[in-house]
Amino acid sequence: MKMKEAMLCSLIVLGFVGFVGFVTMQNTIPLKSLICYQAQNLLSPCQPFLLGCRENITAECCQGSQMLASLVKNSTIDDIRDLCKCLQKTGNSSRIDVKKGKKLFKVCKIKRVPIGPQVDCDSV
């Protein structure tokens, strides 16, 4: 059963990575897709944890999350709104556990920004 669960998690992660690539390619404005692509790349080590395939957050996940937080600090409000929409779209289309996302902020010591399915990205 463990092998079957591991294979399922691997397929979910691969599907998520493929979907992320598809979403990125579907954006019509290059800058929007660039910031979305950067965020998705930085957060890719977190996917197994966020999808429930791994219990613990890896150092690589925290490093990517912290780099993204740094990128956000130096971004315009429009870029932040675009990033919010990108992450919402990606999160809504996958099986990301919102509680695990909140845990990621705490464990990686990132000042939490409002993000989640209920957040109005245009008012961020």
XYZ file of N, CA and C in Angstrom:
372
model
N 0.819 -1.197 0.000
C 0.000 0.000 0.000
C 0.860 1.257 0.000
N 1.984 1.234 0.728
C 2.875 2.395 0.787
C 3.384 2.744 -0.609
N 3.753 1.732 -1.382
C 4.267 1.950 -2.730
C 3.197 2.593 -3.602
N 1.971 2.141 -3.446
C 0.864 2.673 -4.225
C 0.628 4.141 -3.876
N 0.677 4.476 -2.579
C 0.503 5.860 -2.140
C 1.631 6.743 -2.655
N 2.856 6.240 -2.622
C 4.006 7.008 -3.111
C 3.865 7.281 -4.608
N 3.410 6.280 -5.353
C 3.219 6.469 -6.788
C 2.119 7.483 -7.054
N 1.042 7.422 -6.279
C -0.055 8.365 -6.440
C 0.425 9.787 -6.170
N 1.188 9.965 -5.090
C 1.720 11.290 -4.767
C 2.639 11.783 -5.873
N 3.461 10.909 -6.404
C 4.358 11.293 -7.500
C 3.558 11.741 -8.715
N 2.502 11.020 -9.026
C 1.665 11.396 -10.161
C 0.966 12.722 -9.918
N 0.508 12.950 -8.693
C -0.137 14.221 -8.362
C 0.851 15.363 -8.535
N 2.057 15.188 -8.016
C 3.080 16.233 -8.134
C 3.417 16.466 -9.600
N 3.596 15.404 -10.379
C 3.890 15.561 -11.808
C 2.743 16.261 -12.523
N 1.533 15.910 -12.179
C 0.372 16.580 -12.762
C 0.336 18.045 -12.399
N 0.674 18.348 -11.153
C 0.710 19.735 -10.689
C 1.763 20.511 -11.463
N 2.951 19.929 -11.621
C 4.032 20.587 -12.363
C 3.600 20.821 -13.805
N 2.970 19.835 -14.416
C 2.478 19.999 -15.782
C 1.421 21.071 -15.873
N 0.521 21.112 -14.902
C -0.519 22.135 -14.889
C 0.091 23.514 -14.723
N 1.082 23.634 -13.839
C 1.754 24.911 -13.619
C 2.349 25.405 -14.937
N 2.986 24.520 -15.666
C 3.542 24.903 -16.961
C 2.460 25.339 -17.926
N 1.341 24.633 -17.937
C 0.226 24.977 -18.812
C -0.346 26.337 -18.449
N -0.585 26.587 -17.156
C -1.127 27.874 -16.708
C -0.180 28.996 -17.087
N 1.104 28.789 -16.883
C 2.090 29.809 -17.212
C 2.054 30.124 -18.701
N 1.934 29.110 -19.539
C 1.931 29.335 -20.980
C 0.639 30.001 -21.439
N -0.439 29.879 -20.678
C -1.716 30.446 -21.073
C -1.825 31.945 -20.801
N -0.959 32.489 -19.952
C -1.006 33.920 -19.669
C -0.674 34.686 -20.937
N -1.396 35.778 -21.176
C -1.202 36.521 -22.411
C -0.219 37.669 -22.259
N 0.041 38.121 -21.061
C 0.965 39.222 -20.841
C 2.267 38.653 -20.311
N 3.375 38.831 -21.026
C 4.646 38.210 -20.633
C 5.081 38.505 -19.208
N 4.940 39.748 -18.729
C 5.376 40.066 -17.377
C 4.580 39.266 -16.357
N 3.283 39.154 -16.581
C 2.457 38.385 -15.657
C 2.914 36.934 -15.618
N 3.182 36.376 -16.782
C 3.598 34.979 -16.795
C 4.986 34.822 -16.190
N 5.833 35.847 -16.329
C 7.173 35.771 -15.762
C 7.111 35.720 -14.242
N 6.351 36.611 -13.615
C 6.279 36.610 -12.148
C 5.572 35.345 -11.665
N 4.600 34.880 -12.403
C 3.893 33.644 -12.055
C 4.856 32.462 -12.167
N 5.587 32.417 -13.253
C 6.549 31.342 -13.477
C 7.625 31.337 -12.393
N 8.136 32.528 -12.034
C 9.152 32.620 -10.977
C 8.602 32.066 -9.668
N 7.397 32.479 -9.314
C 6.788 32.026 -8.063
C 6.602 30.514 -8.068
N 6.102 29.984 -9.154
C 5.860 28.550 -9.235
C 7.167 27.767 -9.175
N 8.215 28.296 -9.801
C 9.524 27.644 -9.716
C 10.053 27.662 -8.291
N 9.948 28.816 -7.636
C 10.461 28.934 -6.271
C 9.697 28.042 -5.299
N 8.409 27.866 -5.551
C 7.582 27.057 -4.650
C 7.535 25.579 -5.037
N 8.145 25.208 -6.145
C 8.065 23.807 -6.582
C 8.590 22.804 -5.549
N 9.635 23.129 -4.749
C 10.053 22.165 -3.722
C 9.001 21.965 -2.621
N 8.022 22.855 -2.553
C 6.974 22.761 -1.521
C 5.801 21.894 -1.963
N 5.715 21.575 -3.231
C 4.557 20.860 -3.757
C 4.249 19.556 -3.035
N 5.231 18.681 -2.786
C 4.890 17.432 -2.086
C 4.257 17.683 -0.713
N 4.739 18.688 0.001
C 4.167 19.013 1.305
C 2.759 19.588 1.141
N 2.603 20.565 0.244
C 1.312 21.233 0.064
C 0.234 20.300 -0.472
N 0.650 19.275 -1.201
C -0.306 18.314 -1.751
C -0.560 17.136 -0.817
N 0.122 17.119 0.331
C -0.091 16.064 1.314
C 0.723 14.806 1.078
N 1.696 14.857 0.186
C 2.533 13.685 -0.097
C 3.728 13.598 0.840
N 4.013 14.642 1.555
C 5.143 14.673 2.487
C 4.665 15.350 3.774
N 5.102 14.822 4.898
C 4.685 15.364 6.194
C 5.445 16.623 6.591
N 6.727 16.680 6.212
C 7.576 17.777 6.671
C 7.946 18.721 5.538
N 8.217 19.960 5.920
C 8.664 20.979 4.975
C 10.177 20.860 4.839
N 10.666 20.834 3.612
C 12.104 20.698 3.381
C 12.799 22.060 3.447
N 14.114 22.015 3.617
C 14.915 23.248 3.621
C 14.787 23.958 2.274
N 14.733 23.196 1.184
C 14.600 23.781 -0.151
C 13.277 24.523 -0.293
N 12.237 23.976 0.303
C 10.927 24.625 0.280
C 11.002 25.968 1.002
N 11.591 25.977 2.187
C 11.715 27.233 2.944
C 12.574 28.241 2.190
N 13.654 27.775 1.585
C 14.521 28.688 0.827
C 13.760 29.318 -0.331
N 13.019 28.523 -1.071
C 12.228 29.045 -2.186
C 11.153 30.002 -1.720
N 10.496 29.663 -0.618
C 9.448 30.525 -0.064
C 10.021 31.857 0.396
N 11.179 31.806 1.034
C 11.823 33.031 1.500
C 12.291 33.889 0.327
N 12.778 33.249 -0.731
C 13.173 34.003 -1.928
C 11.956 34.668 -2.570
N 10.830 33.965 -2.582
C 9.605 34.544 -3.125
C 9.157 35.726 -2.272
N 9.231 35.582 -0.952
C 8.862 36.685 -0.058
C 9.741 37.902 -0.325
N 11.010 37.674 -0.572
C 11.937 38.761 -0.890
C 11.568 39.409 -2.225
N 11.210 38.590 -3.198
C 10.789 39.094 -4.502
C 9.544 39.965 -4.362
N 8.605 39.524 -3.533
C 7.362 40.264 -3.327
C 7.638 41.617 -2.674
N 8.564 41.650 -1.720
C 8.903 42.915 -1.049
C 9.353 43.979 -2.038
N 10.015 43.551 -3.110
C 10.571 44.481 -4.088
C 9.710 44.610 -5.344
N 8.453 44.192 -5.273
C 7.567 44.224 -6.436
C 6.582 45.377 -6.343
N 6.040 45.739 -7.495
C 4.999 46.764 -7.529
C 3.688 46.147 -7.047
N 2.737 46.985 -6.708
C 1.437 46.499 -6.243
C 0.738 45.708 -7.356
N 0.914 46.128 -8.608
C 0.307 45.387 -9.720
C 0.912 43.991 -9.858
N 2.229 43.896 -9.675
C 2.884 42.583 -9.725
C 2.384 41.685 -8.594
N 2.207 42.266 -7.416
C 1.725 41.497 -6.259
C 0.308 40.994 -6.520
N -0.523 41.841 -7.100
C -1.895 41.421 -7.423
C -1.898 40.312 -8.471
N -1.044 40.457 -9.479
C -0.943 39.412 -10.511
C -0.462 38.098 -9.907
N 0.503 38.196 -9.013
C 1.024 37.004 -8.343
C -0.063 36.345 -7.497
N -0.826 37.150 -6.791
C -1.938 36.640 -5.977
C -2.910 35.848 -6.858
N -3.278 36.413 -7.995
C -4.213 35.743 -8.911
C -3.614 34.457 -9.475
N -2.339 34.518 -9.794
C -1.648 33.335 -10.328
C -1.668 32.197 -9.310
N -1.308 32.512 -8.069
C -1.253 31.474 -7.035
C -2.643 30.959 -6.692
N -3.640 31.853 -6.725
C -5.014 31.397 -6.490
C -5.450 30.430 -7.584
N -5.162 30.789 -8.822
C -5.554 29.950 -9.957
C -4.889 28.577 -9.861
N -3.610 28.581 -9.548
C -2.872 27.326 -9.416
C -3.396 26.517 -8.235
N -3.602 27.184 -7.102
C -4.078 26.506 -5.901
C -5.476 25.943 -6.052
N -6.351 26.696 -6.721
C -7.726 26.242 -6.911
C -7.817 25.054 -7.856
N -6.840 24.926 -8.740
C -6.876 23.861 -9.737
C -6.148 22.597 -9.287
N -5.599 22.633 -8.104
C -4.898 21.458 -7.585
C -5.491 21.105 -6.228
N -4.892 20.150 -5.580
C -5.415 19.724 -4.275
C -4.550 20.258 -3.143
N -4.182 21.515 -3.218
C -3.338 22.119 -2.183
C -4.147 22.282 -0.905
N -3.557 21.882 0.196
C -4.165 21.983 1.515
C -3.855 23.371 2.083
N -4.885 24.207 2.242
C -4.713 25.584 2.718
C -4.067 25.607 4.105
N -4.416 24.654 4.963
C -3.815 24.597 6.303
C -2.310 24.364 6.216
N -1.899 23.537 5.280
C -0.459 23.294 5.104
C 0.226 24.553 4.582
N -0.466 25.311 3.749
C 0.080 26.575 3.270
C 0.331 27.535 4.416
N -0.599 27.590 5.354
C -0.428 28.450 6.534
C 0.732 27.955 7.394
N 0.866 26.640 7.506
C 1.970 26.070 8.287
C 3.314 26.429 7.653
N 3.348 26.463 6.332
C 4.574 26.804 5.612
C 5.064 28.200 6.013
N 4.141 29.162 6.109
C 4.519 30.514 6.527
C 5.164 30.501 7.908
N 4.578 29.732 8.812
C 5.074 29.687 10.190
C 6.439 29.001 10.269
N 6.544 27.816 9.694
C 7.780 27.034 9.777
C 8.936 27.747 9.077
N 8.655 28.365 7.941
C 9.715 29.036 7.172
C 9.944 30.480 7.626
N 9.203 30.895 8.648
C 9.352 32.240 9.234
C 9.183 33.340 8.190
N 8.068 33.267 7.502
C 7.737 34.259 6.481
C 6.561 35.070 6.987
N 6.696 36.383 6.875
C 5.573 37.238 7.249
C 4.432 36.906 6.297
N 3.352 36.488 6.860
C 2.231 36.011 6.053
C 1.533 37.170 5.352
N 1.382 37.015 4.061
C 0.608 37.964 3.274
C -0.753 37.339 3.039
N -1.788 38.155 2.885
C -3.106 37.562 2.672
C -3.155 36.815 1.344
N -3.343 35.524 1.436
C -3.474 34.704 0.225
C -4.369 33.521 0.551
N -5.117 33.119 -0.396
C -6.023 32.003 -0.217
C -7.188 32.159 -1.165
N -8.034 31.161 -1.228
C -9.137 31.197 -2.187
C -10.139 32.314 -1.928
N -10.230 32.795 -0.692
C -11.220 33.812 -0.353
C -10.696 35.242 -0.465
N -9.417 35.433 -0.736
C -8.812 36.763 -0.787
C -9.151 37.450 -2.111
N -9.533 38.727 -2.032
C -9.757 39.541 -3.224
C -8.417 40.140 -3.635
N -7.808 39.571 -4.650
C -6.458 39.988 -5.068
C -6.411 41.448 -5.517
N -7.522 41.974 -5.999
C -7.531 43.368 -6.446
C -7.490 44.354 -5.289
N -7.746 43.881 -4.075
C -7.715 44.788 -2.919
C -6.469 44.594 -2.056
N -5.545 43.748 -2.521
C -4.312 43.499 -1.762
C -3.446 44.738 -1.806
